[in-house]
Tab-separated table of C-alpha atoms in Angstrom:
chain	number	residue	atom	x	y	z
A	58	UNK	CA	107.195	-28.656	52.177
A	59	UNK	CA	108.595	-26.096	54.621
A	60	UNK	CA	106.466	-22.978	55.196
A	61	UNK	CA	107.625	-19.785	56.984
A	62	UNK	CA	105.125	-17.144	58.115
A	63	UNK	CA	104.169	-14.513	60.698
A	64	UNK	CA	101.449	-15.133	63.293
A	65	UNK	CA	99.475	-12.003	64.232
A	66	UNK	CA	96.299	-11.597	66.332
A	67	UNK	CA	94.142	-11.326	63.196
A	68	UNK	CA	96.012	-14.007	61.283
A	69	UNK	CA	96.526	-16.737	63.832
A	70	UNK	CA	94.395	-19.725	62.908
A	71	UNK	CA	94.700	-19.069	59.179
A	72	UNK	CA	98.398	-19.995	58.744
A	73	UNK	CA	97.837	-23.141	60.800
A	74	UNK	CA	94.790	-24.086	58.709
A	75	UNK	CA	96.737	-23.374	55.503
A	76	UNK	CA	99.514	-25.645	56.722
A	77	UNK	CA	97.014	-28.431	57.493
A	78	UNK	CA	95.552	-28.091	53.990
A	79	UNK	CA	99.050	-28.236	52.501
A	80	UNK	CA	99.768	-31.325	54.609
A	81	UNK	CA	96.822	-33.051	52.968
A	82	UNK	CA	98.559	-32.449	49.642
A	83	UNK	CA	102.174	-32.743	50.806
A	84	UNK	CA	102.329	-34.934	53.966
A	85	UNK	CA	105.774	-33.704	55.033
A	86	UNK	CA	104.667	-30.047	55.309
A	87	UNK	CA	106.123	-28.199	58.319
A	88	UNK	CA	105.511	-24.657	59.522
A	89	UNK	CA	107.714	-22.163	61.365
A	90	UNK	CA	107.720	-18.442	61.930
A	91	UNK	CA	107.478	-15.432	64.222
A	92	UNK	CA	104.677	-14.498	66.608
A	93	UNK	CA	103.940	-10.795	67.066
A	94	UNK	CA	101.857	-9.327	69.910
A	95	UNK	CA	101.847	-10.634	73.494
A	96	UNK	CA	102.923	-13.821	75.244
A	97	UNK	CA	99.341	-15.148	75.350
A	98	UNK	CA	99.289	-15.279	71.556
A	99	UNK	CA	102.677	-17.009	71.491
A	100	UNK	CA	101.407	-19.621	73.943
A	101	UNK	CA	98.276	-20.191	71.864
A	102	UNK	CA	100.402	-21.025	68.822
A	103	UNK	CA	103.132	-23.008	70.609
A	104	UNK	CA	100.645	-25.095	72.618
A	105	UNK	CA	98.765	-26.396	69.585
A	106	UNK	CA	99.036	-30.191	69.678
A	107	UNK	CA	97.272	-30.786	66.364
A	108	UNK	CA	99.950	-28.964	64.399
A	109	UNK	CA	103.361	-28.223	65.850
A	110	UNK	CA	104.912	-24.963	64.672
A	111	UNK	CA	108.680	-25.113	65.086
A	112	UNK	CA	111.042	-23.328	65.228
A	113	UNK	CA	108.897	-20.535	66.614
A	114	UNK	CA	110.132	-17.152	67.886
A	115	UNK	CA	108.399	-14.265	69.637
A	116	UNK	CA	109.047	-10.816	68.154
A	117	UNK	CA	109.202	-8.976	71.490
A	118	UNK	CA	111.907	-11.325	72.813
A	119	UNK	CA	113.908	-10.816	69.639
A	120	UNK	CA	113.532	-7.017	69.723
A	121	UNK	CA	114.794	-6.777	73.299
A	122	UNK	CA	117.812	-8.853	72.301
A	123	UNK	CA	118.538	-6.714	69.216
A	124	UNK	CA	118.446	-3.507	71.260
A	125	UNK	CA	120.402	-4.730	74.298
A	126	UNK	CA	123.789	-5.330	72.687
A	127	UNK	CA	126.301	-2.900	71.167
A	128	UNK	CA	125.988	-1.752	67.557
A	129	UNK	CA	127.986	-3.959	65.180
A	130	UNK	CA	129.172	-1.371	62.643
A	131	UNK	CA	130.833	-3.975	60.419
A	132	UNK	CA	127.657	-6.027	60.207
A	133	UNK	CA	125.637	-2.883	59.436
A	134	UNK	CA	127.961	-2.020	56.533
A	135	UNK	CA	127.886	-5.648	55.340
A	136	UNK	CA	124.078	-5.675	55.119
A	137	UNK	CA	123.970	-2.224	53.532
A	138	UNK	CA	126.331	-3.467	50.833
A	139	UNK	CA	124.380	-6.713	50.470
A	140	UNK	CA	120.850	-5.252	50.269
A	141	UNK	CA	121.544	-1.623	49.308
A	142	UNK	CA	121.010	1.669	51.108
A	143	UNK	CA	117.516	2.084	49.658
A	144	UNK	CA	116.285	-1.183	51.198
A	145	UNK	CA	117.650	-0.342	54.659
A	146	UNK	CA	116.065	3.118	54.523
A	147	UNK	CA	112.755	1.623	53.369
A	148	UNK	CA	112.808	-0.696	56.395
A	149	UNK	CA	112.895	2.347	58.672
A	150	UNK	CA	110.202	4.215	56.730
A	151	UNK	CA	107.922	1.163	56.683
A	152	UNK	CA	107.728	0.870	60.465
A	153	UNK	CA	105.295	3.107	62.365
A	154	UNK	CA	107.386	2.743	65.549
A	155	UNK	CA	110.986	2.715	64.337
A	156	UNK	CA	110.109	5.385	61.754
A	157	UNK	CA	107.757	7.213	64.123
A	158	UNK	CA	108.889	10.709	63.118
A	159	UNK	CA	107.903	10.020	59.498
A	160	UNK	CA	104.216	9.581	60.425
A	161	UNK	CA	103.052	13.172	60.050
A	162	UNK	CA	99.356	12.667	59.280
A	163	UNK	CA	98.206	10.652	62.287
A	164	UNK	CA	98.366	10.665	66.067
A	165	UNK	CA	100.159	7.389	66.825
A	166	UNK	CA	100.739	6.004	70.328
A	167	UNK	CA	104.239	6.507	71.731
A	168	UNK	CA	104.934	2.902	72.702
A	169	UNK	CA	108.180	1.841	74.358
A	170	UNK	CA	109.847	1.005	71.039
A	171	UNK	CA	109.146	4.546	69.807
A	172	UNK	CA	110.864	6.014	72.856
A	173	UNK	CA	113.899	3.724	72.576
A	174	UNK	CA	114.444	4.345	68.866
A	175	UNK	CA	114.485	8.128	69.199
A	176	UNK	CA	118.216	7.421	69.603
A	177	UNK	CA	119.301	6.925	65.991
A	178	UNK	CA	121.947	4.368	66.986
A	179	UNK	CA	119.145	2.279	68.500
A	180	UNK	CA	117.503	2.298	65.063
A	181	UNK	CA	120.763	0.980	63.613
A	182	UNK	CA	120.963	-1.720	66.306
A	183	UNK	CA	117.381	-2.680	65.543
A	184	UNK	CA	118.100	-2.907	61.806
A	185	UNK	CA	121.227	-5.029	62.282
A	186	UNK	CA	119.426	-7.376	64.671
A	187	UNK	CA	116.357	-7.663	62.439
A	188	UNK	CA	118.239	-8.297	59.202
A	189	UNK	CA	120.754	-10.655	60.816
A	190	UNK	CA	117.975	-12.716	62.415
A	191	UNK	CA	115.854	-12.933	59.235
A	192	UNK	CA	118.860	-13.645	57.019
A	193	UNK	CA	120.221	-16.492	59.178
A	194	UNK	CA	116.789	-17.961	59.934
A	195	UNK	CA	115.727	-18.125	56.281
A	196	UNK	CA	119.165	-19.244	55.084
A	197	UNK	CA	119.334	-22.101	57.609
A	198	UNK	CA	115.711	-23.160	57.219
A	199	UNK	CA	115.632	-22.727	53.431
A	200	UNK	CA	111.789	-22.793	53.299
A	201	UNK	CA	110.009	-23.864	50.140
A	202	UNK	CA	107.573	-21.021	50.644
A	203	UNK	CA	107.433	-17.768	52.611
A	204	UNK	CA	103.833	-16.630	53.057
A	205	UNK	CA	102.589	-13.456	54.783
A	206	UNK	CA	99.154	-11.960	55.368
A	207	UNK	CA	100.527	-8.560	54.412
A	208	UNK	CA	103.640	-6.402	54.367
A	209	UNK	CA	103.027	-3.430	56.625
A	210	UNK	CA	106.173	-2.936	58.706
A	211	UNK	CA	109.910	-3.479	58.939
A	212	UNK	CA	109.615	-7.147	59.978
A	213	UNK	CA	107.489	-8.266	57.029
A	214	UNK	CA	109.351	-6.035	54.554
A	215	UNK	CA	112.705	-7.440	55.730
A	216	UNK	CA	111.352	-10.976	55.243
A	217	UNK	CA	110.387	-10.090	51.659
A	218	UNK	CA	113.696	-8.384	50.792
A	219	UNK	CA	115.832	-11.190	52.232
A	220	UNK	CA	113.643	-13.826	50.585
A	221	UNK	CA	114.368	-12.076	47.289
A	222	UNK	CA	118.093	-11.986	48.013
A	223	UNK	CA	118.144	-15.715	48.875
A	224	UNK	CA	115.966	-16.657	45.897
A	225	UNK	CA	113.117	-18.029	48.028
A	226	UNK	CA	109.539	-18.282	46.799
A	227	UNK	CA	107.480	-15.507	48.420
A	228	UNK	CA	103.709	-14.979	48.505
A	229	UNK	CA	101.597	-12.318	50.208
A	230	UNK	CA	97.822	-12.107	50.506
A	231	UNK	CA	96.870	-9.074	48.407
A	232	UNK	CA	93.566	-7.328	47.799
A	233	UNK	CA	92.568	-6.713	44.193
A	234	UNK	CA	90.337	-3.827	45.421
A	235	UNK	CA	87.384	-5.470	43.682
A	236	UNK	CA	84.629	-6.767	45.980
A	237	UNK	CA	86.181	-9.402	48.273
A	238	UNK	CA	88.655	-10.756	45.715
A	239	UNK	CA	92.258	-11.499	46.735
A	240	UNK	CA	95.304	-13.076	45.158
A	241	UNK	CA	98.509	-14.527	46.578
A	242	UNK	CA	101.010	-12.193	44.933
A	243	UNK	CA	104.789	-12.551	44.827
A	244	UNK	CA	105.400	-8.861	45.555
A	245	UNK	CA	104.319	-6.732	48.546
A	246	UNK	CA	104.041	-3.555	46.468
A	247	UNK	CA	100.481	-4.158	45.216
A	248	UNK	CA	101.759	-4.956	41.729
A	249	UNK	CA	99.351	-7.865	41.148
A	250	UNK	CA	102.072	-9.479	39.049
A	251	UNK	CA	100.012	-12.531	38.145
A	252	UNK	CA	97.251	-10.240	36.900
A	253	UNK	CA	99.703	-8.039	35.008
A	254	UNK	CA	101.293	-11.022	33.256
A	255	UNK	CA	98.084	-12.650	32.060
A	256	UNK	CA	96.670	-9.251	31.029
A	257	UNK	CA	99.707	-8.596	28.819
A	258	UNK	CA	99.424	-12.076	27.293
A	259	UNK	CA	95.718	-11.498	26.588
A	260	UNK	CA	96.479	-8.458	24.435
A	261	UNK	CA	98.062	-10.729	21.816
A	262	UNK	CA	95.905	-13.770	22.587
A	263	UNK	CA	92.379	-12.698	23.736
A	264	UNK	CA	91.272	-16.325	24.038
A	265	UNK	CA	93.285	-16.668	27.283
A	266	UNK	CA	90.609	-14.732	29.173
A	267	UNK	CA	87.610	-15.806	27.107
A	268	UNK	CA	85.880	-17.458	30.085
A	269	UNK	CA	86.023	-14.249	32.174
A	270	UNK	CA	85.227	-11.502	29.644
A	271	UNK	CA	81.464	-11.671	30.145
A	272	UNK	CA	81.772	-11.417	33.952
A	273	UNK	CA	84.229	-8.524	33.567
A	274	UNK	CA	81.819	-6.603	31.313
A	275	UNK	CA	79.017	-7.235	33.783
A	276	UNK	CA	81.134	-5.922	36.678
A	277	UNK	CA	82.081	-2.728	34.794
A	278	UNK	CA	78.470	-2.036	33.783
A	279	UNK	CA	77.247	-2.708	37.316
A	280	UNK	CA	79.929	-0.461	38.839
A	281	UNK	CA	79.147	2.403	36.479
A	282	UNK	CA	75.445	2.238	37.287
A	283	UNK	CA	75.959	1.767	41.033
A	284	UNK	CA	79.587	2.038	42.254
A	285	UNK	CA	80.582	0.032	45.321
A	286	UNK	CA	83.716	0.043	47.487
A	287	UNK	CA	85.793	-3.099	48.170
A	288	UNK	CA	84.452	-5.255	51.015
A	289	UNK	CA	87.294	-4.374	53.386
A	290	UNK	CA	86.635	-0.658	52.880
A	291	UNK	CA	82.900	-0.975	53.515
A	292	UNK	CA	83.557	-3.088	56.620
A	293	UNK	CA	86.109	-0.579	57.920
A	294	UNK	CA	83.656	2.309	57.492
A	295	UNK	CA	80.807	0.307	59.047
A	296	UNK	CA	82.885	-0.606	62.112
A	297	UNK	CA	84.102	2.990	62.467
A	298	UNK	CA	80.538	4.342	62.416
A	299	UNK	CA	79.313	1.771	64.952
A	300	UNK	CA	82.068	2.820	67.355
A	301	UNK	CA	80.661	6.358	67.397
A	302	UNK	CA	77.574	5.338	69.404
A	303	UNK	CA	77.521	5.900	73.175
A	304	UNK	CA	76.726	2.202	73.649
A	305	UNK	CA	79.864	1.166	71.751
A	306	UNK	CA	81.985	3.698	73.640
A	307	UNK	CA	80.708	2.298	76.960
A	308	UNK	CA	81.272	-1.285	75.783
A	309	UNK	CA	84.849	-0.462	74.719
A	310	UNK	CA	85.505	1.234	78.057
A	311	UNK	CA	84.297	-1.853	79.951
A	312	UNK	CA	86.465	-4.122	77.800
A	313	UNK	CA	89.512	-1.918	78.387
A	314	UNK	CA	88.841	-1.865	82.156
A	315	UNK	CA	88.818	-5.672	82.149
A	316	UNK	CA	92.166	-5.551	80.349
A	317	UNK	CA	93.622	-3.303	83.052
A	318	UNK	CA	92.456	-5.672	85.831
A	319	UNK	CA	93.621	-8.805	83.986
A	320	UNK	CA	97.102	-7.503	83.210
A	321	UNK	CA	97.527	-6.124	86.726
A	322	UNK	CA	96.706	-9.475	88.321
A	323	UNK	CA	98.965	-11.336	85.887
A	324	UNK	CA	101.834	-8.823	86.375
A	325	UNK	CA	101.899	-8.603	82.620
A	326	UNK	CA	105.021	-7.666	80.640
A	327	UNK	CA	103.883	-5.619	77.648
A	328	UNK	CA	105.695	-5.961	74.305
A	329	UNK	CA	107.852	-3.034	73.167
A	330	UNK	CA	105.373	-2.415	70.337
A	331	UNK	CA	102.325	-2.246	72.623
A	332	UNK	CA	100.829	0.246	75.026
A	333	UNK	CA	100.035	-0.842	78.565
A	334	UNK	CA	96.405	-1.726	79.280
A	335	UNK	CA	96.013	1.536	81.211
A	336	UNK	CA	97.411	3.544	78.272
A	337	UNK	CA	95.050	1.721	75.899
A	338	UNK	CA	92.081	2.587	78.121
A	339	UNK	CA	93.038	6.272	78.253
A	340	UNK	CA	93.731	6.504	74.521
A	341	UNK	CA	90.545	4.708	73.455
A	342	UNK	CA	88.373	6.769	75.789
A	343	UNK	CA	89.827	10.105	74.631
A	344	UNK	CA	89.680	9.099	70.973
A	345	UNK	CA	86.086	7.860	71.284
A	346	UNK	CA	84.936	11.191	72.705
A	347	UNK	CA	86.918	13.124	70.088
A	348	UNK	CA	85.529	11.017	67.234
A	349	UNK	CA	81.974	11.397	68.511
A	350	UNK	CA	82.394	15.162	68.851
A	351	UNK	CA	83.713	15.458	65.283
A	352	UNK	CA	80.868	13.232	64.066
A	353	UNK	CA	78.191	15.285	65.833
A	354	UNK	CA	79.805	18.629	64.941
A	355	UNK	CA	80.883	17.970	61.355
A	356	UNK	CA	82.100	21.401	60.225
A	357	UNK	CA	83.736	20.279	56.993
A	358	UNK	CA	82.223	21.251	53.646
A	359	UNK	CA	79.374	19.448	51.920
A	360	UNK	CA	79.575	18.791	48.200
A	361	UNK	CA	76.711	21.209	47.528
A	362	UNK	CA	78.753	24.003	49.143
A	363	UNK	CA	81.733	23.630	46.808
A	364	UNK	CA	82.442	26.440	44.298
A	365	UNK	CA	81.076	25.717	40.811
A	366	UNK	CA	84.512	25.265	39.260
A	367	UNK	CA	86.462	22.366	37.766
A	368	UNK	CA	88.334	20.446	40.461
A	369	UNK	CA	90.945	17.789	41.117
A	370	UNK	CA	89.739	15.193	43.614
A	371	UNK	CA	92.044	13.657	46.227
A	372	UNK	CA	91.112	11.234	49.024
A	373	UNK	CA	93.339	11.293	52.098
A	374	UNK	CA	95.168	8.024	52.737
A	375	UNK	CA	94.700	6.196	56.027
A	376	UNK	CA	97.782	6.605	58.235
A	377	UNK	CA	99.993	5.018	59.389
A	378	UNK	CA	99.507	2.311	56.778
A	379	UNK	CA	101.423	0.351	54.165
A	380	UNK	CA	99.640	2.370	51.460
A	381	UNK	CA	102.196	5.142	51.978
A	382	UNK	CA	104.924	3.787	54.296
A	383	UNK	CA	105.611	0.671	52.174
A	384	UNK	CA	104.129	1.466	48.755
A	385	UNK	CA	105.150	5.151	48.536
A	386	UNK	CA	108.004	5.718	51.014
A	387	UNK	CA	108.955	9.094	49.518
A	388	UNK	CA	105.419	10.453	49.873
A	389	UNK	CA	104.507	9.862	53.522
A	390	UNK	CA	103.787	13.592	54.081
A	391	UNK	CA	100.336	13.960	52.529
A	392	UNK	CA	100.093	17.701	53.134
A	393	UNK	CA	103.274	18.179	51.093
A	394	UNK	CA	101.708	16.103	48.292
A	395	UNK	CA	98.414	18.048	48.422
A	396	UNK	CA	100.267	21.362	48.405
A	397	UNK	CA	102.374	20.293	45.398
A	398	UNK	CA	99.287	19.208	43.435
A	399	UNK	CA	97.464	22.447	44.295
A	400	UNK	CA	100.474	24.475	43.118
A	401	UNK	CA	100.479	22.607	39.805
A	402	UNK	CA	96.812	22.674	38.763
A	403	UNK	CA	95.519	24.865	35.903
A	404	UNK	CA	94.763	28.324	37.305
A	405	UNK	CA	90.999	27.921	36.946
A	406	UNK	CA	90.879	24.588	38.767
A	407	UNK	CA	90.355	23.943	42.483
A	408	UNK	CA	91.307	20.915	44.559
A	409	UNK	CA	88.835	18.939	46.678
A	410	UNK	CA	90.218	16.759	49.494
A	411	UNK	CA	88.106	14.187	51.367
A	412	UNK	CA	88.829	12.521	54.705
A	413	UNK	CA	88.266	8.823	55.539
A	414	UNK	CA	85.655	8.071	58.228
A	415	UNK	CA	87.998	5.641	60.112
A	416	UNK	CA	90.552	8.485	60.452
A	417	UNK	CA	88.165	10.774	62.369
A	418	UNK	CA	89.930	11.974	65.505
A	419	UNK	CA	93.264	10.454	64.508
A	420	UNK	CA	94.774	13.459	62.722
A	421	UNK	CA	97.262	15.685	64.581
A	422	UNK	CA	96.257	19.127	65.799
A	423	UNK	CA	96.223	21.674	62.983
A	424	UNK	CA	96.218	19.026	60.215
A	425	UNK	CA	92.874	20.073	58.697
A	426	UNK	CA	93.657	23.776	59.151
A	427	UNK	CA	96.890	23.415	57.170
A	428	UNK	CA	95.003	21.799	54.290
A	429	UNK	CA	92.233	24.426	54.311
A	430	UNK	CA	94.812	27.228	54.323
A	431	UNK	CA	96.286	26.100	50.986
A	432	UNK	CA	94.834	28.443	48.309
A	433	UNK	CA	92.246	26.729	46.129
A	434	UNK	CA	91.971	23.627	48.332
A	435	UNK	CA	88.592	22.641	49.833
A	436	UNK	CA	88.267	19.975	52.531
A	437	UNK	CA	84.971	18.070	52.383
A	438	UNK	CA	83.283	15.951	55.027
A	439	UNK	CA	84.197	12.246	55.181
A	440	UNK	CA	80.455	11.523	55.095
A	441	UNK	CA	80.061	12.917	51.566
A	442	UNK	CA	79.529	10.462	48.685
A	443	UNK	CA	82.943	9.429	47.386
A	444	UNK	CA	81.614	8.273	44.016
A	445	UNK	CA	79.663	11.463	43.344
A	446	UNK	CA	82.844	13.425	44.033
A	447	UNK	CA	84.733	11.226	41.547
A	448	UNK	CA	82.010	11.528	38.905
A	449	UNK	CA	81.970	15.325	39.158
A	450	UNK	CA	85.763	15.688	39.206
A	451	UNK	CA	87.801	16.734	36.172
A	452	UNK	CA	90.802	14.720	37.346
A	453	UNK	CA	91.411	12.309	40.232
A	454	UNK	CA	94.743	12.176	42.031
A	455	UNK	CA	96.006	9.458	44.384
A	456	UNK	CA	99.216	8.364	46.021
A	457	UNK	CA	98.312	4.654	45.934
A	458	UNK	CA	94.594	4.718	46.816
A	459	UNK	CA	91.620	2.658	45.612
A	460	UNK	CA	90.173	5.802	44.003
A	461	UNK	CA	92.493	5.179	41.024
A	462	UNK	CA	90.690	1.950	40.083
A	463	UNK	CA	87.289	3.505	40.749
A	464	UNK	CA	88.113	6.558	38.636
A	465	UNK	CA	89.491	4.603	35.663
A	466	UNK	CA	86.288	2.520	35.506
A	467	UNK	CA	84.270	5.753	35.592
A	468	UNK	CA	86.367	7.183	32.740
A	469	UNK	CA	88.145	9.954	34.662
A	470	UNK	CA	91.714	11.212	34.035
A	471	UNK	CA	94.019	9.986	36.810
A	472	UNK	CA	97.268	11.303	38.287
A	473	UNK	CA	99.213	8.746	40.343
A	474	UNK	CA	101.933	9.982	42.701
A	475	UNK	CA	103.091	6.707	44.239
A	476	UNK	CA	102.050	3.576	42.370
A	477	UNK	CA	98.989	1.593	41.330
A	478	UNK	CA	98.394	-1.775	39.649
A	479	UNK	CA	96.123	-0.062	37.070
A	480	UNK	CA	99.259	1.305	35.402
A	481	UNK	CA	99.579	-2.180	33.864
A	482	UNK	CA	96.679	-1.272	31.537
A	483	UNK	CA	99.019	1.125	29.766
A	484	UNK	CA	96.609	4.047	29.409
A	485	UNK	CA	94.038	6.099	31.330
A	486	UNK	CA	96.466	7.174	34.071
A	487	UNK	CA	99.667	9.199	34.336
A	488	UNK	CA	102.397	8.360	36.866
A	489	UNK	CA	104.461	11.218	38.302
A	490	UNK	CA	106.429	10.630	41.483
A	491	UNK	CA	108.504	13.768	40.988
A	492	UNK	CA	106.490	16.561	42.622
A	493	UNK	CA	108.476	19.210	40.748
A	494	UNK	CA	107.087	17.899	37.430
A	495	UNK	CA	103.407	17.784	38.340
A	496	UNK	CA	102.306	20.688	36.126
A	497	UNK	CA	103.238	18.803	32.968
A	498	UNK	CA	101.890	15.491	34.282
A	499	UNK	CA	98.507	17.042	35.136
A	500	UNK	CA	98.298	18.651	31.692
A	501	UNK	CA	99.127	15.304	30.079
A	502	UNK	CA	96.487	13.497	32.181
A	503	UNK	CA	93.787	16.050	31.321
A	504	UNK	CA	94.554	15.747	27.605
A	505	UNK	CA	94.658	11.925	27.601
A	506	UNK	CA	91.573	10.001	26.437
A	507	UNK	CA	89.808	7.624	28.861
A	508	UNK	CA	91.016	4.039	28.948
A	509	UNK	CA	89.802	1.892	26.080
A	510	UNK	CA	86.875	-0.223	27.292
A	511	UNK	CA	88.260	-3.344	25.638
A	512	UNK	CA	91.542	-3.038	27.537
A	513	UNK	CA	89.720	-2.250	30.774
A	514	UNK	CA	87.527	-5.327	30.307
A	515	UNK	CA	90.586	-7.520	29.737
A	516	UNK	CA	92.245	-6.101	32.856
A	517	UNK	CA	89.189	-6.823	35.046
A	518	UNK	CA	88.935	-10.278	33.446
A	519	UNK	CA	92.597	-10.887	34.338
A	520	UNK	CA	91.802	-10.057	37.978
A	521	UNK	CA	88.794	-12.391	37.976
A	522	UNK	CA	90.885	-15.204	36.489
A	523	UNK	CA	93.609	-15.040	39.142
A	524	UNK	CA	91.669	-14.230	42.308
A	525	UNK	CA	89.533	-15.947	44.927
A	526	UNK	CA	86.829	-14.833	47.372
A	527	UNK	CA	87.918	-13.987	50.918
A	528	UNK	CA	85.243	-12.035	52.819
A	529	UNK	CA	86.646	-9.079	54.768
A	530	UNK	CA	85.052	-10.084	58.058
A	531	UNK	CA	87.112	-13.290	58.246
A	532	UNK	CA	90.390	-11.378	57.814
A	533	UNK	CA	89.758	-8.333	59.999
A	534	UNK	CA	88.527	-10.119	63.094
A	535	UNK	CA	89.251	-8.849	66.577
A	536	UNK	CA	91.660	-10.836	68.752
A	537	UNK	CA	88.889	-12.356	70.871
A	538	UNK	CA	87.040	-13.702	67.832
A	539	UNK	CA	89.890	-15.626	66.206
A	540	UNK	CA	88.662	-19.159	66.734
A	541	UNK	CA	89.021	-22.502	64.998
A	542	UNK	CA	85.261	-22.461	64.375
A	543	UNK	CA	85.756	-19.628	61.876
A	544	UNK	CA	88.151	-21.827	59.942
A	545	UNK	CA	85.713	-24.750	59.794
A	546	UNK	CA	83.081	-22.423	58.329
A	547	UNK	CA	85.503	-21.340	55.586
A	548	UNK	CA	87.230	-24.528	54.469
A	549	UNK	CA	86.485	-23.799	50.812
A	550	UNK	CA	88.237	-20.425	51.166
A	551	UNK	CA	91.273	-22.226	52.616
A	552	UNK	CA	91.348	-24.613	49.662
A	553	UNK	CA	91.085	-21.817	47.105
A	554	UNK	CA	93.723	-19.787	48.923
A	555	UNK	CA	96.101	-22.766	48.827
A	556	UNK	CA	95.391	-23.322	45.133
A	557	UNK	CA	96.278	-19.682	44.506
A	558	UNK	CA	99.307	-19.914	46.792
A	559	UNK	CA	100.752	-22.871	44.901
A	560	UNK	CA	99.847	-21.737	41.396
């Protein structure tokens, strides 16, 4: 078996461990791929003597090569004809650096790649180089399986699109947004295709999911009595809150100072997609103080202060993230989406918008003011109870967010702007990506009955039947904590992941 993947700081030992597990089942298994991040990470992968990864390329080396030569117009037109204009445009939108100007709801660092690709012809050079490299690498290697931790940028999205074009088997680790359950899906667009397929089959043959119905009912009842967020969300919020303490700020500052000294002594060459150690220190210090100030001086509304009127609830998406840039490329401007929803609501209804705790301090200047200036829109504190806001809402609106699943379980009407796997249920939510048609879509959502509990139970059962446990803390580790010891403590997770991967 030939496996192709991407090695990132948070997903370094995992692909190697997966390959070793596959070797125990298929002795001829070989692994190859691309290493993102710095040269240290590349050396850590390439120097492994227990499992040789070859051929192995470093993204920064490739990017410098793509950008150094002249633009091949003929090759650009060839790939546009081969993959389609929409795919090439999506590759730009999906990348927080190449598509920097499309990130309007977050303050992102201006790394070297951002500066270079402000020249639109450099974007075209980058696209040609990226697509040409991925196309020829995958065509020549012809892997039996392409596996990625996630699709959250132009590199991973290009790998998916070209894998599709070449007819290669593709899998991506995908959250189900239930507890710590994941699946290895064959689409990066959070479709949960395996779940969708077995759910549809269960409608005509309920016995397919018989073993999971009881657990699904138990989960729904438990969630309705005491709602809980997915593990990765709770971990993200917990880490964000810990970083607000003066102790954590001081600890981060010390760590960043060590990075400055280390890279200075090593005469370090920073990747095009990274800030220098000095820039990281400055950014982290400024952001830490800004976050702490906003935390200590929370001036956003509390739920008790909201007008006693019906409202539409909307949670801001984290940016820049795949949730908009990959899953909803035409809706990356959240203020435009909020404004369109507010313009389309029944005249007696308000709109309540809630921030995410991890995004504190990361919004551009004037972002909150623009939202609060929209008539009938109220911005509430990120520290307010998300589930109470959902329960008290008359309708919940999302682009692609987790609130859609939470709201459908709690029996609320849902308006989806981008996409959501819950649409597979066939009821309980209305999809409307055309912002000019929102008035009718909102009316339709408000008049629609809640999802049938039997169908909801079968959908949750379908998720339980196709997923496996993968605790958030072993995926979202910091660079310094990615060690082989973590793998040895989670061998059963590796086995279940491989079972799911090969299903």
